[in-house]
PDB file of C-alpha atoms in Angstrom:
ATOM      1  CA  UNK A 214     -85.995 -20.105 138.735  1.00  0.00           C
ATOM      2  CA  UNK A 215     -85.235 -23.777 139.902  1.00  0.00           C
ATOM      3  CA  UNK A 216     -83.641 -26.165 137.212  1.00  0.00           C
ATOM      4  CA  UNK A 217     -83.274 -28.889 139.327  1.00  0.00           C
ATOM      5  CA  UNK A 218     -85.773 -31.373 137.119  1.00  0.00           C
ATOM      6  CA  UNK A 219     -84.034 -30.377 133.914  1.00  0.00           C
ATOM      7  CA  UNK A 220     -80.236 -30.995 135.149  1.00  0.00           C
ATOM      8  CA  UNK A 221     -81.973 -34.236 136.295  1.00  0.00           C
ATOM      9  CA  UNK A 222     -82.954 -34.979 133.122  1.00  0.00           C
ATOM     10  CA  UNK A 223     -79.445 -33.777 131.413  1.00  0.00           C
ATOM     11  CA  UNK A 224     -77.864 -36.465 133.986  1.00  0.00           C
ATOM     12  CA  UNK A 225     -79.965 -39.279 132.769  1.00  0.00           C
ATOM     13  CA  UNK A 226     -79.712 -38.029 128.932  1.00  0.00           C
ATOM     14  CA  UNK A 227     -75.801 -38.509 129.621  1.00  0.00           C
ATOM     15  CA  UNK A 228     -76.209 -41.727 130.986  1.00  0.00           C
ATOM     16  CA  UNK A 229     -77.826 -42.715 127.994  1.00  0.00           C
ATOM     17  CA  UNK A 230     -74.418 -41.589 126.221  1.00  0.00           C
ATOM     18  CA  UNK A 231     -72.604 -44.291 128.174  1.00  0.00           C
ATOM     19  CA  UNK A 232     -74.878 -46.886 126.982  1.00  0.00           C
ATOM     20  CA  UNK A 233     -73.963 -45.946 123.452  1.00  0.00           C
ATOM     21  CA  UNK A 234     -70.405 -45.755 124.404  1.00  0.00           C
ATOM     22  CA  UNK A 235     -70.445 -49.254 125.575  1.00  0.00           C
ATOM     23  CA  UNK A 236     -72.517 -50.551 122.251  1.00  0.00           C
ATOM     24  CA  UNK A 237     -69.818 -49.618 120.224  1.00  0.00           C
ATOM     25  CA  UNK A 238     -67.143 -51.319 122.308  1.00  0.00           C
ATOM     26  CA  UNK A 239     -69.410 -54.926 121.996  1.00  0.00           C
ATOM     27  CA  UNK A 240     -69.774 -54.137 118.623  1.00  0.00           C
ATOM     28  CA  UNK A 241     -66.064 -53.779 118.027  1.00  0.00           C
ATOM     29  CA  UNK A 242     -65.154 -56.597 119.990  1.00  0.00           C
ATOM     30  CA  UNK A 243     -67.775 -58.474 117.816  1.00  0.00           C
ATOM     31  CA  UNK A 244     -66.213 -57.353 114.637  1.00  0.00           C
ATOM     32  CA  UNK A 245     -62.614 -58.368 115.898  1.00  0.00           C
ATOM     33  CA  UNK A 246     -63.953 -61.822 116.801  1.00  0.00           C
ATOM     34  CA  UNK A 247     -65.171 -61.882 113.371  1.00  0.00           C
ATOM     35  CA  UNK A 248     -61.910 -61.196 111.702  1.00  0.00           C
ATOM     36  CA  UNK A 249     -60.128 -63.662 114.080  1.00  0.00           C
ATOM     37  CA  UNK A 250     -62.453 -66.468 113.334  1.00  0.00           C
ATOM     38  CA  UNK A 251     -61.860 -65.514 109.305  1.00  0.00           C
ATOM     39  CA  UNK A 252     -65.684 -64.934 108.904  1.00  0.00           C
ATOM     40  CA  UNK A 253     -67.784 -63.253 105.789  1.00  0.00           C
ATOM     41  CA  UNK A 254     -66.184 -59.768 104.709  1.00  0.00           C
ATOM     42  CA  UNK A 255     -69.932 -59.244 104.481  1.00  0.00           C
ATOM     43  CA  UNK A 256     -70.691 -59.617 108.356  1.00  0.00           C
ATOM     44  CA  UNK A 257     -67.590 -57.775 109.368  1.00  0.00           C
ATOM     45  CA  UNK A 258     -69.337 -55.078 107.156  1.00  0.00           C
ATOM     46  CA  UNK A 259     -72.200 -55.059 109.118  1.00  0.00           C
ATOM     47  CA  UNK A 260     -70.946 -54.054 112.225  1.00  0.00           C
ATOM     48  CA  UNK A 261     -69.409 -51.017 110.578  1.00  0.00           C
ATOM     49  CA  UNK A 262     -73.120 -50.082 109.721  1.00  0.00           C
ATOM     50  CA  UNK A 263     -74.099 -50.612 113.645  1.00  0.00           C
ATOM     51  CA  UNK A 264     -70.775 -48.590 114.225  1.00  0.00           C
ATOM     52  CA  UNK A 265     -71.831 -45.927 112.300  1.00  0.00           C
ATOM     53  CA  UNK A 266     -75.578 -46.233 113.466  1.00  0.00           C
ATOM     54  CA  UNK A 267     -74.377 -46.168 117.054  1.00  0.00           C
ATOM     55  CA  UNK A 268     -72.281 -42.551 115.734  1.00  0.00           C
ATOM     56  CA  UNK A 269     -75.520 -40.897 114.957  1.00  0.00           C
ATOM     57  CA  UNK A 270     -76.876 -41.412 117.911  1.00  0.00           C
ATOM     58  CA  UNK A 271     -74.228 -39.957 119.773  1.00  0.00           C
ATOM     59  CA  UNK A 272     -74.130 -37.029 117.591  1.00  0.00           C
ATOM     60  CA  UNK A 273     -78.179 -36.546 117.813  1.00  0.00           C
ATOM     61  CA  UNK A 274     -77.689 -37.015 121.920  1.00  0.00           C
ATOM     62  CA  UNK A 275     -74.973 -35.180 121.958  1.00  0.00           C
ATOM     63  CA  UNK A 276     -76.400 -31.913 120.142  1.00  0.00           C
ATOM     64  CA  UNK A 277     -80.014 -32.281 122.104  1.00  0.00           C
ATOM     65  CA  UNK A 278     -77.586 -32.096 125.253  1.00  0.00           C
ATOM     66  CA  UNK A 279     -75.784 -29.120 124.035  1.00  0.00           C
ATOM     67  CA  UNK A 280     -79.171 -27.577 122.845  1.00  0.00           C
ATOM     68  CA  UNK A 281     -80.948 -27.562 126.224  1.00  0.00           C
ATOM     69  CA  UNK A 282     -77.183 -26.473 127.829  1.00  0.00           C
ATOM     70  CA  UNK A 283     -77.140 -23.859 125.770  1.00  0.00           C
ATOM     71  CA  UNK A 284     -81.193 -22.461 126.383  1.00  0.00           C
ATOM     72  CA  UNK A 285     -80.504 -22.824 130.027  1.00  0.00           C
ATOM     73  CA  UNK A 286     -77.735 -20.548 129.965  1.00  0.00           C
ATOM     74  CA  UNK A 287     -79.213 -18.102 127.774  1.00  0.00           C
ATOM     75  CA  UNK A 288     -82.295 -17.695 130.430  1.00  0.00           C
ATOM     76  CA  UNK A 289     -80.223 -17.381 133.615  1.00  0.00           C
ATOM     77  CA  UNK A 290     -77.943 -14.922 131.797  1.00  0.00           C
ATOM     78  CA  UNK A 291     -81.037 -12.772 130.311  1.00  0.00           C
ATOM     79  CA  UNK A 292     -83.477 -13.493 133.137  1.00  0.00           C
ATOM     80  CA  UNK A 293     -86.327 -12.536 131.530  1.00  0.00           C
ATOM     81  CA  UNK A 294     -89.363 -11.530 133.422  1.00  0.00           C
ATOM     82  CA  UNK A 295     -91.699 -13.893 132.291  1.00  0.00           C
ATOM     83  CA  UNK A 296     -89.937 -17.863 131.563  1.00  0.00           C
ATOM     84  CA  UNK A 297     -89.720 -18.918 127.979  1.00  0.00           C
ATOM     85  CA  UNK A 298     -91.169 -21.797 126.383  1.00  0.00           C
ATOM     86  CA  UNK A 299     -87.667 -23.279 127.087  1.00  0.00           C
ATOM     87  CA  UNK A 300     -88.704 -26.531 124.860  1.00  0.00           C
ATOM     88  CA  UNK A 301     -89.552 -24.782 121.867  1.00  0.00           C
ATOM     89  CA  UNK A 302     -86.213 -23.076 122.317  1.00  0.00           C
ATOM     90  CA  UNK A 303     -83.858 -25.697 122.857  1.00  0.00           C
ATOM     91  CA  UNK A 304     -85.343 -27.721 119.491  1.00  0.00           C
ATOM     92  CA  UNK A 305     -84.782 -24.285 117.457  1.00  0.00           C
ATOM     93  CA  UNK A 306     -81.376 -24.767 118.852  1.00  0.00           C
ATOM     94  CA  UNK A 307     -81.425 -28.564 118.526  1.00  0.00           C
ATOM     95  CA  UNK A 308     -82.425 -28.388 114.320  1.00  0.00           C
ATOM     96  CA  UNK A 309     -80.055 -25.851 114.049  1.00  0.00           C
ATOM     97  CA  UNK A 310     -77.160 -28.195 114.716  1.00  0.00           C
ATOM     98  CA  UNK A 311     -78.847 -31.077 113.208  1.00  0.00           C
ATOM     99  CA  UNK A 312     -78.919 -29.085 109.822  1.00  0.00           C
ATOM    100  CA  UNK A 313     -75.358 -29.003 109.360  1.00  0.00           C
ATOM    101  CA  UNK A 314     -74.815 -32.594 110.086  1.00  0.00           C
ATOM    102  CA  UNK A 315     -72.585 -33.740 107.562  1.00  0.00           C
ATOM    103  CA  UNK A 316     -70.855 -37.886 106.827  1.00  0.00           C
ATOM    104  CA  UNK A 317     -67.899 -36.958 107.599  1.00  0.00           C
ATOM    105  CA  UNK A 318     -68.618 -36.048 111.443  1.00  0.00           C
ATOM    106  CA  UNK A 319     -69.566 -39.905 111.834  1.00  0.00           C
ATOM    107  CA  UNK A 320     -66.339 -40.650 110.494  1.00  0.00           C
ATOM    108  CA  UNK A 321     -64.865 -38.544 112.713  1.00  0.00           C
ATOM    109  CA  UNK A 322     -66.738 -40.274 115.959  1.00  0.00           C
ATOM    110  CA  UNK A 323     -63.692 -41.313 118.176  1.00  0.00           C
ATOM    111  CA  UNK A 324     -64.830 -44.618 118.955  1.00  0.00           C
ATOM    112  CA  UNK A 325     -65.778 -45.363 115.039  1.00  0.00           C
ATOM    113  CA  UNK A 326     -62.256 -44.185 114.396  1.00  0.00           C
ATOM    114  CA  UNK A 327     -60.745 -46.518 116.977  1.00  0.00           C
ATOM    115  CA  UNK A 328     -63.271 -49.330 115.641  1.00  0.00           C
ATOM    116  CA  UNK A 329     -61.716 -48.629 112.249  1.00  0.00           C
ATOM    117  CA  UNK A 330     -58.069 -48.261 113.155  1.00  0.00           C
ATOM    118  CA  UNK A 331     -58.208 -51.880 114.974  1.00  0.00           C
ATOM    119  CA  UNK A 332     -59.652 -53.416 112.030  1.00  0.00           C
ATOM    120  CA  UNK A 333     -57.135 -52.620 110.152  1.00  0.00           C
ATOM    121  CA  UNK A 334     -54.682 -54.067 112.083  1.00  0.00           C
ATOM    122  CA  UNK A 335     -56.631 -57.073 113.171  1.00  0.00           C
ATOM    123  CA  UNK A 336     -57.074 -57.597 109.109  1.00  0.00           C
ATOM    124  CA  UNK A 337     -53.441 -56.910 109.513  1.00  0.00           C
ATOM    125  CA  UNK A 338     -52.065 -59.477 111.462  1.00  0.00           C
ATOM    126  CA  UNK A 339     -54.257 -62.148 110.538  1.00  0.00           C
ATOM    127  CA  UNK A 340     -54.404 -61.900 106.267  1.00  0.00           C
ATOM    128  CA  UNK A 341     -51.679 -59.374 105.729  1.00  0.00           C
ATOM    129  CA  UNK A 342     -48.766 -61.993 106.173  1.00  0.00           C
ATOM    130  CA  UNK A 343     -49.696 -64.526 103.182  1.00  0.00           C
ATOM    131  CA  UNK A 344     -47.291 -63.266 100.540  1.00  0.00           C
ATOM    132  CA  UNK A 345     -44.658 -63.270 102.709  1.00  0.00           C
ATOM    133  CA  UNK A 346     -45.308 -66.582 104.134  1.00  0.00           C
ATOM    134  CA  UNK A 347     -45.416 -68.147 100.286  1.00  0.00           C
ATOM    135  CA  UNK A 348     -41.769 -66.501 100.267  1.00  0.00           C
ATOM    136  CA  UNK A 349     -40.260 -67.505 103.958  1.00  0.00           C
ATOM    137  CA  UNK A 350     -42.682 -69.131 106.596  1.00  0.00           C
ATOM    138  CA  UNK A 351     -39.567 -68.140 109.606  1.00  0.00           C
ATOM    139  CA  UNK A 352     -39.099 -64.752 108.377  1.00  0.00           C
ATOM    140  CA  UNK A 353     -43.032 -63.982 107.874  1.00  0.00           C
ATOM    141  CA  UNK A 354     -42.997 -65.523 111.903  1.00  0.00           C
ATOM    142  CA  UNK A 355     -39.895 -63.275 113.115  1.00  0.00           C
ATOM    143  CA  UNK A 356     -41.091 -60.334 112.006  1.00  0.00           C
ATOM    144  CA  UNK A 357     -44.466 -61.126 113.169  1.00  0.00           C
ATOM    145  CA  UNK A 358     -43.160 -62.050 116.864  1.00  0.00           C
ATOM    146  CA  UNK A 359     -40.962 -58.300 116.786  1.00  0.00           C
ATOM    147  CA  UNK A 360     -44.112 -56.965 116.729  1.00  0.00           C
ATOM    148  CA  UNK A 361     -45.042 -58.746 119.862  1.00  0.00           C
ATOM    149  CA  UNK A 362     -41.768 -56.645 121.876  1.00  0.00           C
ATOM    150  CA  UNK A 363     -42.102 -53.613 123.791  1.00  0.00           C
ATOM    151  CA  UNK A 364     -39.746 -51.250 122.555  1.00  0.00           C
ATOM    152  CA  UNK A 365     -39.341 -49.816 126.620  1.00  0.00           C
ATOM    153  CA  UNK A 366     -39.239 -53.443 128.151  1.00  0.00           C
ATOM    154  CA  UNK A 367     -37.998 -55.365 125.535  1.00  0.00           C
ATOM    155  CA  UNK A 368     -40.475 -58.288 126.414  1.00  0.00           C
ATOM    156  CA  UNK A 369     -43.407 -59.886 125.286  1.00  0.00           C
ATOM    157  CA  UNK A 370     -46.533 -57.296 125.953  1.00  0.00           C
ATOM    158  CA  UNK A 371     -49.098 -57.967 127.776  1.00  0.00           C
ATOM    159  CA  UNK A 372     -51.615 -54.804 127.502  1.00  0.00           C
ATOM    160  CA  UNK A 373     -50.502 -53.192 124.441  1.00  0.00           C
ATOM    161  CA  UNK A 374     -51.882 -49.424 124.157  1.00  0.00           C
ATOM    162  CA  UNK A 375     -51.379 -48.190 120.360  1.00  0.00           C
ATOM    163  CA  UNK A 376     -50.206 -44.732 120.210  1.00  0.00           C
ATOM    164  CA  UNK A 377     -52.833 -42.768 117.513  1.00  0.00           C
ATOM    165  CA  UNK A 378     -50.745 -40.208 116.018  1.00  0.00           C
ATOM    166  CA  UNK A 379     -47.126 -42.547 115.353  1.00  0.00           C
ATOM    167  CA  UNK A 380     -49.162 -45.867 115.176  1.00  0.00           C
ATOM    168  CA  UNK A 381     -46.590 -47.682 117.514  1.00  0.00           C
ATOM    169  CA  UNK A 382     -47.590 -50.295 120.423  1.00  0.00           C
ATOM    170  CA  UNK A 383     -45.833 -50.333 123.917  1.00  0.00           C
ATOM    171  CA  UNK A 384     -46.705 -51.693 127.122  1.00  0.00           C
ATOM    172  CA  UNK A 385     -49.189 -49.675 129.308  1.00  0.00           C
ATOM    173  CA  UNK A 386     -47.632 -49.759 132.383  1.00  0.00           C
ATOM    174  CA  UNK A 387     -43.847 -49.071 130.858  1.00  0.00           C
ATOM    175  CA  UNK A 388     -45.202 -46.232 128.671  1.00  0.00           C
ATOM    176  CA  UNK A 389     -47.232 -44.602 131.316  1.00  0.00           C
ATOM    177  CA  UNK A 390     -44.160 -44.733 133.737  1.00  0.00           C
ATOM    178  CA  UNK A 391     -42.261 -43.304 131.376  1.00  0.00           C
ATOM    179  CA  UNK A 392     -44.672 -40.257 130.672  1.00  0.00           C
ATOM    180  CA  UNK A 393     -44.538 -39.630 134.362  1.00  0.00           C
ATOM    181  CA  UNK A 394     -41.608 -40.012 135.072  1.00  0.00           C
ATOM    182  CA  UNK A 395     -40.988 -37.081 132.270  1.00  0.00           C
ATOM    183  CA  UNK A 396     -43.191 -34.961 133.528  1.00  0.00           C
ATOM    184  CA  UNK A 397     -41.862 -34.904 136.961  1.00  0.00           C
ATOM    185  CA  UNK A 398     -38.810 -33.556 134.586  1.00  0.00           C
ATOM    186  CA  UNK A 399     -40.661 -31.134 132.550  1.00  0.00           C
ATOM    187  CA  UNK A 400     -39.688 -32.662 129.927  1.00  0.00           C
ATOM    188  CA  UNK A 401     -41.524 -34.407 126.448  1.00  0.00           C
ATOM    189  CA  UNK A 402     -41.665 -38.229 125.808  1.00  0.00           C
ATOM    190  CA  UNK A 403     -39.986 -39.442 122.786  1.00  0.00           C
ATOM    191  CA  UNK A 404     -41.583 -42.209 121.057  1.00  0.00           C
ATOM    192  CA  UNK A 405     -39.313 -45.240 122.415  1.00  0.00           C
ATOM    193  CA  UNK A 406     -39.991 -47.098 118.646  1.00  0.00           C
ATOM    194  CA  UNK A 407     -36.294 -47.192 117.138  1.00  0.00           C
ATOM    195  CA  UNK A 408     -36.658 -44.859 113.937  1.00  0.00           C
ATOM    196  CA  UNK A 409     -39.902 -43.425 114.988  1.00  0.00           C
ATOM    197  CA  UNK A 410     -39.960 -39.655 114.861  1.00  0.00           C
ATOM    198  CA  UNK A 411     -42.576 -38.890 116.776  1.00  0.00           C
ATOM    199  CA  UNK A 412     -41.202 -36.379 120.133  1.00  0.00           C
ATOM    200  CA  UNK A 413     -44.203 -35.395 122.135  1.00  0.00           C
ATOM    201  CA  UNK A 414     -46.111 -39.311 123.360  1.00  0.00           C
ATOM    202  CA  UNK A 415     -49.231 -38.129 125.482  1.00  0.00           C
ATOM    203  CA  UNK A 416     -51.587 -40.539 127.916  1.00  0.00           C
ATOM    204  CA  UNK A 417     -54.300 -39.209 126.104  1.00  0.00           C
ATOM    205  CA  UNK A 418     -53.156 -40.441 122.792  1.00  0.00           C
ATOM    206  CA  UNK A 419     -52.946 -43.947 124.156  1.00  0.00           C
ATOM    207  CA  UNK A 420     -55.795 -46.332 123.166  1.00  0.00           C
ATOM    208  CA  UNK A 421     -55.973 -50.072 123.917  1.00  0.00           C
ATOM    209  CA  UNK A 422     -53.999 -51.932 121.082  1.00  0.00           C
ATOM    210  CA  UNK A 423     -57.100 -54.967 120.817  1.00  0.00           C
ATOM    211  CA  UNK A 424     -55.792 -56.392 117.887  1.00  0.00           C
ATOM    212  CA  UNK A 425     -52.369 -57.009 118.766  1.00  0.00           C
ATOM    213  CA  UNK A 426     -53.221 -58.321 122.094  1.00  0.00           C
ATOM    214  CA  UNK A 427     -55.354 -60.951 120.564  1.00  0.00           C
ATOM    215  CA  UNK A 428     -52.618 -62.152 118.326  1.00  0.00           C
ATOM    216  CA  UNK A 429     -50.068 -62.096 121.529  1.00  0.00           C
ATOM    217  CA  UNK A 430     -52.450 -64.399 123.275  1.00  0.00           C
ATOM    218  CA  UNK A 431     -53.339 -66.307 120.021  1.00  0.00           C
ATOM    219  CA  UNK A 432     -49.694 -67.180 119.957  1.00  0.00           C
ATOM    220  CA  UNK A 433     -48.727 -68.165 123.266  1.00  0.00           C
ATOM    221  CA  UNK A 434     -51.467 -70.566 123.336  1.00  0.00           C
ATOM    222  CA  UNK A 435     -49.872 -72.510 120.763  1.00  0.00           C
TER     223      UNK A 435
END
């Protein structure tokens, strides 16, 4: 049996995964630009329903995906005489998985987790200062600009990446040298944060740091 037209169709079903993928990153970039420019709480709320619209999708593609995988493999290991209505299979399989959908897999969507991660900070760095500034306007700045320092490179960053299990910011490129260079040693990467207990830093726990590059730039354009 030939499955050429259906991995076809799997390849363009994927494709249509990286169109979702990239939705969610305009829609967090929108909602960042919304923070920055101190719009409605309202709209920012909005494009945590898209967010979360977008995370259905991906979940619904996703299981159809794993649904027709799963059918295909089941034939070529039974090889039955006679084919299957392989359709009608893969949507048993398909409603299956739909039917334990649950919330809280939406929440867990990776990119709805970053989306909600760099809110936060964006929220943050841009309204979390006031009290402190009522108290000291050059302390609420210093401690503001610290946050702007590698702790590898001890300058200014540039590309922050955000690590997602200590919460700490370095520079890509210093933080990436680092885990290589560490690895060549066998050896774990202790997050370089002063204080920060955190022993094992990964590349794949590294995600763009949006927020705090936005403020970085904010501030040297003053």
């Amino acid at each position: 049996i030939s499955f050429n037209a259906i991995d076809s169709a799997l390849a363009s079903l994927k494709n249509c995964q990286s169109y979702i993928n990239s939705g969610m990153d305009v829609a967090t970039q929108v909602a960042l630009d919304l923070v920055e420019s101190f719009n409605d709480e309202e709209d920012v709320n909005n494009m945590e329903e898209v967010m979360l619209e977008y995370a259905t999708m991906d979940r619904e593609l996703n299981h159809y995906i794993k649904a027709v995988e799963e059918t295909i493999n089941q034939v070529k290991r039974e090889k039955p005489e006679n084919l299957p209505d392989l359709e009608n299979l893969a949507q048993e399989k398909f409603l299956e998985m739909e039917s334990k959908n649950s919330d809280s897999d939406l929440q867990r969507n990776e990119k709805y987790m970053y989306f909600k991660d760099q809110l936060k900070e964006m929220k943050k760095q841009y309204h979390g200062n006031d009290t402190i500034e009522e108290i000291d306007e050059d302390i609420a700045v210093t401690r503001s600009q610290m946050n702007f320092i590698c702790p590898i490179t001890q300058m200014t960053m540039k590309r922050p990446v955000r690590n997602k299990v200590c919460g700490h910011s370095y520079e890509e490129d210093a933080i990436l040298e680092m885990i290589q260079t560490q690895k060549q040693k066998k050896k774990n990467v202790r997050c370089p944060k002063m204080g920060c207990s955190h022993v094992d830093v990964k590349g794949s726990d590294l995600v763009p740091d949006e927020a705090l590059k936005r403020v970085i730039d904010s501030q040297n354009k003053q």
